[in-house]
Short mmCIF file of C-alpha atoms in Angstrom, two decimals:
data_model
loop_
_atom_site.label_atom_id
_atom_site.label_comp_id
_atom_site.label_asym_id
_atom_site.label_seq_id
_atom_site.Cartn_x
_atom_site.Cartn_y
_atom_site.Cartn_z
CA MET U 30 122.34 45.42 67.69
CA MET U 31 125.20 45.95 64.54
CA THR U 32 126.18 49.34 64.58
CA HIS U 33 126.73 50.32 60.55
CA PRO U 34 130.24 51.13 59.78
CA PRO U 35 131.99 54.26 59.92
CA ILE U 36 131.67 56.81 56.36
CA PRO U 37 135.16 56.26 54.92
CA ASP U 38 137.86 58.51 55.51
CA VAL U 39 137.98 60.94 53.21
CA ASN U 40 141.77 61.59 53.55
CA ALA U 41 142.26 57.91 52.35
CA PRO U 42 143.90 57.12 48.85
CA ARG U 43 141.36 57.15 46.81
CA VAL U 44 140.36 54.62 43.66
CA ALA U 45 136.97 53.73 42.04
CA PRO U 46 135.77 50.08 42.03
CA HIS U 47 135.29 48.67 39.23
CA PRO U 48 132.22 47.04 38.11
CA TYR U 49 134.23 44.67 35.91
CA PRO U 50 136.47 42.00 37.11
CA PRO U 51 139.93 42.57 37.31
CA HIS U 52 141.00 41.44 33.77
CA ALA U 53 139.35 43.18 30.81
CA VAL U 54 139.37 40.16 29.50
CA GLN U 55 139.34 36.76 30.77
CA PRO U 56 142.46 35.28 31.28
CA ASP U 57 143.74 32.29 29.48
CA PRO U 58 143.21 29.71 32.01
CA GLU U 59 146.60 28.06 30.81
CA SER U 60 148.26 31.00 31.34
CA PRO U 61 149.91 32.77 34.53
CA ALA U 62 148.14 36.47 35.17
CA THR U 63 148.78 38.84 37.98
CA ASP U 64 146.56 41.73 38.45
CA PHE U 65 147.66 45.18 40.21
CA MET U 66 146.44 48.05 41.32
CA ILE U 67 148.49 51.11 42.02
CA LEU U 68 147.43 53.56 43.95
CA PRO U 69 148.37 57.32 44.19
CA ASP U 70 150.39 57.12 47.07
CA GLY U 71 152.21 54.66 45.38
CA THR U 72 151.30 51.03 47.37
CA ILE U 73 150.48 48.70 45.06
CA TYR U 74 148.33 46.00 45.57
CA ALA U 75 148.90 42.89 43.44
CA ARG U 76 146.65 39.54 43.46
CA ASN U 77 147.99 36.31 42.14
CA LEU U 78 151.38 36.94 42.50
CA THR U 79 153.78 35.25 40.08
CA PRO U 80 157.33 34.53 41.92
CA ASP U 81 159.12 36.47 39.01
CA LEU U 82 157.07 40.11 39.70
CA ALA U 83 157.19 39.06 43.50
CA ALA U 84 161.01 39.21 42.56
CA ILE U 85 160.17 42.99 40.68
CA LEU U 86 158.43 44.15 44.24
CA ALA U 87 160.76 43.17 46.16
CA VAL U 88 163.28 45.14 44.31
CA LEU U 89 161.15 47.86 43.74
CA ASN U 90 160.73 48.43 47.62
CA PRO U 91 163.34 46.94 49.10
CA TYR U 92 161.90 47.43 52.92
CA ASP U 93 159.15 44.95 52.25
CA ALA U 94 160.65 41.85 54.29
CA THR U 95 157.41 39.70 53.62
CA MET U 96 157.86 40.34 49.88
CA ALA U 97 161.45 39.64 50.13
CA LEU U 98 160.55 36.49 51.14
CA ARG U 99 157.74 35.78 48.74
CA ALA U 100 160.36 36.65 45.95
CA ALA U 101 162.83 34.37 47.73
CA THR U 102 160.48 31.31 46.95
CA ILE U 103 162.00 31.64 43.13
CA LEU U 104 164.98 31.01 43.96
CA ARG U 105 164.13 27.27 43.98
CA LEU U 106 162.47 27.35 40.96
CA PRO U 107 164.91 26.84 37.52
CA PRO U 108 166.33 29.64 35.70
CA MET R 13 155.89 53.14 48.03
CA THR R 14 154.72 50.35 49.54
CA THR R 15 153.54 47.12 48.83
CA ALA R 16 150.50 45.09 50.11
CA VAL R 17 150.04 41.36 48.58
CA SER R 18 148.24 40.51 51.63
CA THR R 19 149.98 41.18 55.28
CA SER R 20 152.80 42.50 55.96
CA LEU R 21 153.64 41.13 59.49
CA PRO R 22 157.00 42.08 60.53
CA GLY R 23 159.43 39.41 62.34
CA LEU R 24 157.21 36.67 62.04
CA ALA R 25 159.59 33.79 60.21
CA PRO R 26 157.85 31.74 57.78
CA THR R 27 157.02 28.30 59.54
CA ARG R 28 157.44 24.43 57.99
CA PHE R 29 154.19 22.32 58.64
CA ALA R 30 154.86 19.06 59.44
CA ARG R 31 153.89 16.63 56.70
CA ARG R 32 150.53 14.63 57.29
CA GLN R 33 150.68 11.12 58.34
CA ARG R 34 149.86 9.21 55.27
CA LEU R 35 146.43 7.16 55.40
CA VAL R 36 146.02 3.84 53.90
CA PRO R 37 144.52 3.60 51.20
CA PRO R 38 146.46 6.81 49.89
CA ARG R 39 144.30 9.92 49.28
CA SER R 40 143.84 9.51 45.46
CA ALA R 41 142.33 6.23 46.60
CA LEU R 42 139.98 7.65 48.96
CA ALA R 43 139.10 10.28 46.40
CA ARG R 44 138.23 7.96 43.64
CA GLU R 45 135.91 5.95 45.85
CA ARG R 46 134.02 9.13 46.83
CA LEU R 47 133.20 9.65 43.96
CA PRO R 48 129.89 8.19 42.97
CA LEU R 49 128.71 9.27 46.14
CA ALA R 50 129.77 12.66 45.32
CA ARG R 51 127.97 12.97 42.23
CA GLN R 52 125.26 11.53 43.94
CA SER R 53 125.01 14.21 46.23
CA LEU R 54 124.13 16.64 43.19
CA ALA R 55 120.71 15.57 42.68
CA ASP R 56 119.20 16.93 45.91
CA CYS R 57 122.45 19.59 46.59
CA HIS R 58 122.18 19.88 50.35
CA LEU R 59 126.42 20.41 50.05
CA CYS R 60 126.27 23.90 51.19
CA LEU R 61 124.50 26.41 53.62
CA HIS R 62 122.04 27.03 51.39
CA HIS R 63 120.56 23.62 51.55
CA CYS R 64 118.75 24.49 47.97
CA GLY R 65 117.79 21.11 47.32
CA ALA R 66 118.12 21.65 43.56
CA ASP R 67 118.53 18.48 40.67
CA ARG R 68 122.57 19.52 39.64
CA LEU R 69 122.56 16.30 37.81
CA ALA R 70 119.52 18.14 35.45
CA GLY R 71 121.99 21.16 34.93
CA PRO R 72 123.13 24.40 36.59
CA SER R 73 121.18 24.98 39.36
CA GLY R 74 120.57 26.58 42.90
CA ARG R 75 121.98 29.88 44.10
CA CYS R 76 125.61 28.47 42.96
CA HIS R 77 124.51 27.98 39.28
CA ALA R 78 126.73 25.24 39.13
CA GLY R 79 125.82 22.03 37.16
CA PRO R 80 127.36 18.71 37.23
CA ASP R 81 131.04 19.37 35.79
CA ALA R 82 133.19 21.66 37.29
CA ARG R 83 135.55 24.13 35.33
CA PHE R 84 138.75 26.18 36.50
CA PHE R 85 139.65 29.66 35.44
CA ALA R 86 143.42 30.10 37.17
CA ALA R 87 145.82 27.03 37.21
CA GLN R 88 149.54 28.82 38.01
CA THR R 89 152.30 28.81 40.62
CA ASP R 90 151.83 31.41 42.83
CA VAL R 91 153.78 33.90 45.65
CA SER R 92 150.16 35.51 47.57
CA ASP R 93 149.29 33.33 49.89
CA GLU R 94 150.75 32.40 53.15
CA LEU R 95 154.50 31.48 53.16
CA GLN R 96 154.81 28.73 54.65
CA LEU R 97 152.86 27.34 51.59
CA LEU R 98 154.96 29.13 49.02
CA PRO R 99 155.24 29.03 46.02
CA SER R 100 152.38 27.24 45.72
CA PHE R 101 150.64 25.81 42.13
CA ALA R 102 146.91 26.64 42.40
CA VAL R 103 144.08 25.43 41.00
CA SER R 104 140.94 28.20 41.04
CA LEU R 105 137.43 26.33 40.20
CA SER R 106 134.95 28.76 38.77
CA GLY R 107 131.89 29.42 40.70
CA CYS R 108 131.02 29.97 44.28
CA ASN R 109 127.88 29.97 46.24
CA LEU R 110 128.48 33.36 48.08
CA ARG R 111 127.86 36.45 46.31
CA CYS R 112 130.39 38.40 47.95
CA ASP R 113 130.23 42.18 46.52
CA PHE R 114 134.02 42.58 47.24
CA CYS R 115 134.84 39.36 45.54
CA ILE R 116 138.28 40.10 44.29
CA THR R 117 137.69 37.54 41.38
CA GLY R 118 134.03 38.52 40.72
CA ALA R 119 133.55 37.84 37.14
CA PRO R 120 134.85 33.85 37.65
CA SER R 121 133.59 33.45 41.12
CA TRP R 122 130.29 34.38 40.05
CA ASN R 123 130.46 32.24 36.82
CA PRO R 124 130.29 28.39 36.80
CA ARG R 125 130.78 28.74 33.42
CA ALA R 126 133.63 30.56 32.95
CA GLY R 127 137.04 29.36 32.20
CA SER R 128 138.28 25.98 30.61
CA GLU R 129 136.87 22.44 31.37
CA LEU R 130 138.19 21.06 34.81
CA ASP R 131 140.59 18.34 32.81
CA ALA R 132 141.93 16.48 36.34
CA VAL R 133 144.69 14.63 34.20
CA ARG R 134 146.53 17.57 32.42
CA LEU R 135 146.00 19.51 35.65
CA ALA R 136 147.86 16.76 37.23
CA ASP R 137 150.47 16.63 34.64
CA ARG R 138 151.01 20.50 35.39
CA ALA R 139 151.16 20.28 39.15
CA ARG R 140 153.57 17.73 39.19
CA ALA R 141 156.04 19.89 37.23
CA ALA R 142 155.14 22.72 39.47
CA LEU R 143 156.55 20.58 41.93
CA ALA R 144 159.16 19.59 40.13
CA HIS R 145 160.82 23.00 39.53
CA GLY R 146 160.16 23.61 43.62
CA ALA R 147 156.39 24.25 44.08
CA ARG R 148 156.19 23.27 48.00
CA SER R 149 151.95 22.94 47.77
CA LEU R 150 149.44 22.13 45.74
CA MET R 151 145.93 24.49 46.11
CA ILE R 152 142.57 24.27 45.18
CA LEU R 153 140.76 27.48 45.75
CA GLY R 154 137.91 28.54 43.79
CA GLY R 155 134.90 30.34 43.39
CA GLU R 156 134.80 28.07 46.17
CA PRO R 157 136.03 24.30 45.57
CA THR R 158 133.32 22.43 47.69
CA ILE R 159 130.37 23.31 45.57
CA HIS R 160 132.10 21.07 42.63
CA LEU R 161 132.83 17.91 45.16
CA PRO R 162 133.00 15.73 41.86
CA GLY R 163 135.50 17.87 40.06
CA LEU R 164 137.47 18.25 43.33
CA LEU R 165 137.46 14.72 43.92
CA GLU R 166 138.38 13.97 40.66
CA LEU R 167 141.27 16.67 40.48
CA VAL R 168 142.87 14.97 44.44
CA ALA R 169 142.78 11.51 42.83
CA ALA R 170 144.21 12.32 40.00
CA LEU R 171 147.12 15.06 42.43
CA PRO R 172 150.24 12.74 43.58
CA ASP R 173 149.61 11.35 47.09
CA ASN R 174 152.57 12.69 48.64
CA ALA R 175 152.41 16.47 47.65
CA THR R 176 151.51 19.01 50.42
CA LEU R 177 147.54 19.34 49.19
CA VAL R 178 145.65 22.44 50.57
CA LEU R 179 141.94 23.30 50.55
CA LYS R 180 141.07 27.47 50.21
CA THR R 181 137.65 27.27 50.96
CA ASN R 182 134.67 29.58 52.23
CA ALA R 183 133.53 26.85 54.67
CA CYS R 184 130.65 27.09 54.15
CA PHE R 185 129.66 23.68 53.38
CA THR R 186 127.46 21.47 55.14
CA GLU R 187 127.73 18.47 57.22
CA ALA R 188 126.22 16.58 54.17
CA ALA R 189 130.27 17.65 52.60
CA ARG R 190 132.15 16.54 55.29
CA PRO R 191 132.46 12.92 55.05
CA LEU R 192 133.99 13.50 51.03
CA LEU R 193 136.06 16.10 52.12
CA SER R 194 137.82 14.07 55.17
CA GLY R 195 141.38 13.17 55.37
CA LEU R 196 142.04 14.91 51.97
CA PHE R 197 144.04 17.89 52.76
CA ASP R 198 147.35 18.28 54.29
CA VAL R 199 146.16 22.28 55.19
CA TRP R 200 143.16 23.65 55.63
CA LEU R 201 142.79 27.29 54.40
CA PRO R 202 139.17 28.14 55.48
CA ASP R 203 138.35 31.64 55.58
CA LEU R 204 136.24 33.18 58.54
CA LYS R 205 135.16 36.41 56.19
CA PHE R 206 132.14 37.51 58.59
CA GLY R 207 132.01 38.50 62.12
CA ASN R 208 128.13 38.71 61.93
CA ALA R 209 124.56 37.59 59.56
CA ASP R 210 124.01 41.13 58.93
CA CYS R 211 127.15 42.18 57.57
CA ALA R 212 127.44 38.27 55.99
CA HIS R 213 123.49 39.30 54.48
CA ARG R 214 124.79 42.75 52.96
CA LEU R 215 127.81 42.22 51.59
CA ALA R 216 127.55 38.09 50.33
CA ALA R 217 123.49 37.59 50.22
CA ILE R 218 123.85 35.07 52.80
CA PRO R 219 120.63 34.87 54.14
CA HIS R 220 119.80 35.07 57.84
CA ALA R 221 118.20 31.86 57.96
CA ALA R 222 121.33 30.06 56.57
CA ASP R 223 123.05 31.09 60.10
CA TYR R 224 126.32 31.73 58.25
CA TRP R 225 127.86 31.81 61.68
CA THR R 226 127.39 28.71 63.31
CA THR R 227 128.30 27.05 60.03
CA VAL R 228 131.69 28.34 59.34
CA THR R 229 132.37 27.58 63.09
CA SER R 230 131.47 24.05 63.48
CA ASN R 231 133.38 23.96 60.11
CA LEU R 232 136.50 25.13 61.65
CA LEU R 233 135.93 23.13 65.02
CA TRP R 234 135.67 20.00 62.59
CA MET R 235 138.80 20.56 60.40
CA VAL R 236 140.83 21.06 63.51
CA GLY R 237 139.66 17.54 64.34
CA GLU R 238 140.78 16.35 61.15
CA GLY R 239 144.45 17.35 63.10
CA ASP R 240 145.73 13.91 62.81
CA THR R 241 146.41 13.90 58.94
CA SER R 242 146.26 17.81 58.63
CA GLU R 243 146.86 21.55 59.26
CA LEU R 244 144.50 23.94 59.89
CA ILE R 245 145.29 27.69 59.29
CA VAL R 246 142.33 30.23 59.50
CA ARG R 247 141.77 33.55 57.46
CA HIS R 248 140.31 36.87 57.82
CA LEU R 249 140.54 39.32 55.06
CA LEU R 250 140.31 42.92 57.22
CA MET R 251 137.56 45.13 55.33
CA PRO R 252 137.67 48.77 55.98
CA GLY R 253 135.08 49.75 58.05
CA HIS R 254 134.96 45.52 59.37
CA VAL R 255 136.99 45.23 61.91
CA ASP R 256 134.50 46.06 65.15
CA CYS R 257 131.80 43.79 63.76
CA CYS R 258 133.22 41.05 61.40
CA TRP R 259 136.92 41.24 62.87
CA ALA R 260 136.69 41.52 66.27
CA PRO R 261 133.89 38.71 66.98
CA ALA R 262 135.92 36.45 64.49
CA ALA R 263 139.30 36.91 67.19
CA HIS R 264 137.37 36.46 70.24
CA TRP R 265 136.08 33.34 68.92
CA LEU R 266 138.87 31.76 67.73
CA SER R 267 141.22 33.17 71.60
CA GLN R 268 138.25 30.88 73.05
CA HIS R 269 137.52 28.12 70.81
CA LEU R 270 140.99 27.73 68.30
CA PRO R 271 143.69 29.60 70.96
CA ASP R 272 146.57 27.52 69.40
CA VAL R 273 145.22 27.68 65.38
CA LYS R 274 147.61 29.29 63.25
CA VAL R 275 145.65 32.35 62.20
CA SER R 276 146.52 34.75 58.96
CA LEU R 277 145.08 38.24 59.02
CA ARG R 278 144.58 39.49 54.93
CA SER R 279 145.41 43.05 55.04
CA GLY R 280 145.52 43.22 51.15
CA TYR R 281 141.89 44.42 50.59
CA TRP R 282 141.34 45.61 47.08
CA PRO R 283 138.06 47.37 46.41
CA ALA R 284 136.77 45.70 43.12
CA TRP R 285 133.97 44.22 41.45
CA HIS R 286 131.03 45.08 43.04
CA ALA R 287 132.48 46.88 46.19
CA ALA R 288 130.74 50.41 45.60
CA ARG R 289 127.80 49.11 46.46
CA HIS R 290 128.96 49.73 49.98
CA PRO R 291 130.32 52.71 50.75
CA GLU R 292 132.74 51.42 53.75
CA LEU R 293 134.31 49.13 50.81
CA ARG R 294 135.39 51.86 48.26
CA VAL R 295 138.71 52.45 49.83
CA PRO R 296 142.05 50.44 51.13
CA LEU R 297 142.14 49.43 54.40
CA PRO R 298 143.31 52.66 56.25
CA ARG R 299 146.52 51.35 57.98
CA THR R 300 144.89 52.80 61.36
CA GLU R 301 142.28 49.88 60.70
CA LEU R 302 144.94 47.29 60.23
CA ASP R 303 146.80 48.59 63.75
CA ARG R 304 143.75 48.37 65.27
CA ALA R 305 142.88 44.89 64.14
CA LEU R 306 146.55 43.59 65.14
CA ALA R 307 146.41 44.97 68.48
CA LEU R 308 143.16 43.04 69.09
CA ALA R 309 145.10 39.98 67.44
CA GLN R 310 147.54 40.77 70.06
CA GLU R 311 145.40 40.83 72.90
CA CYS R 312 143.41 37.53 72.16
CA ARG R 313 146.98 36.09 71.70
CA LEU R 314 146.22 34.68 68.46
CA ASN R 315 149.02 32.81 66.48
CA LEU R 316 149.26 34.95 63.56
CA VAL R 317 151.43 33.51 60.34
CA PRO R 318 152.46 36.03 57.29
#
């Protein structure tokens, strides 16, 4: 017997799920694109993160060890 | 400030996977050989758990609304995925057989006509360039790539044989698809999305009769049986309100049946697309739920990878 999922935490950061895709306009499949969602508490969510943007996020939050590792991959790419 | 791409599991170093032993003939030749059978399978499509029996050669049909030709909506170097695979040059095929209301790429994933025509040779050239510039792997994903078996095989046939090739899939394909996929990938990256048929039905419109759980778990066991030539990393996206009903059954099953397999617990749930249809999915994952999920993973002694 499944129980219904709990009611959302009223104190959680609020977001308004958009009925549309993250991109307002369909991106060109040939061009890199990243989507961000920034919450009021400063949490940043990212999708399709490129190495360059990982490097920026790693600078914004130097305590995020995982992001630092993602950003480090850029070092293997040419300038 | 916190950043949440997918998972933050401090202390877990990235691991390298063993390069697969190459099959003879090479996978490009295998993929090319299988193309006629893959095209033929679309005439009476039973490639996924929906078993539509649609004639997709005649045009878009079936629950995925996909026709015979694949399209793609993204192709780029990406560092969002499991660390051991990064950077990865990822090609996203349009269209999917599931209708997950929380899909982060809902529009192109639900629409097989989105994006551009799949030009395998051109994409392979871009993949080679990415590899030359330091990409560690090539990844094919969706949408759901296994609904486009002919296009998927064309792409595999064009890609370099010595590259690490990853297939990211919802693992909802049937036994009919397995012989066409076998031996082609260095890393299987399946997503065990739901822990029960009720959530699969409510959130992704998978009929109970389709038997989501049995289909996916049997495919995971099949994938691990491919281990001579590939590696398995099982993913689970933590969704708010679904730790007990979805993650817990998944964690216990993995603990019992695939105790050593790598598990990627994704914590970057992002309310998007039609998530608002479900009250519990309107918020990001609360920290308390992530902590509970990680504790459960530890209790089950799962081999978590970042």
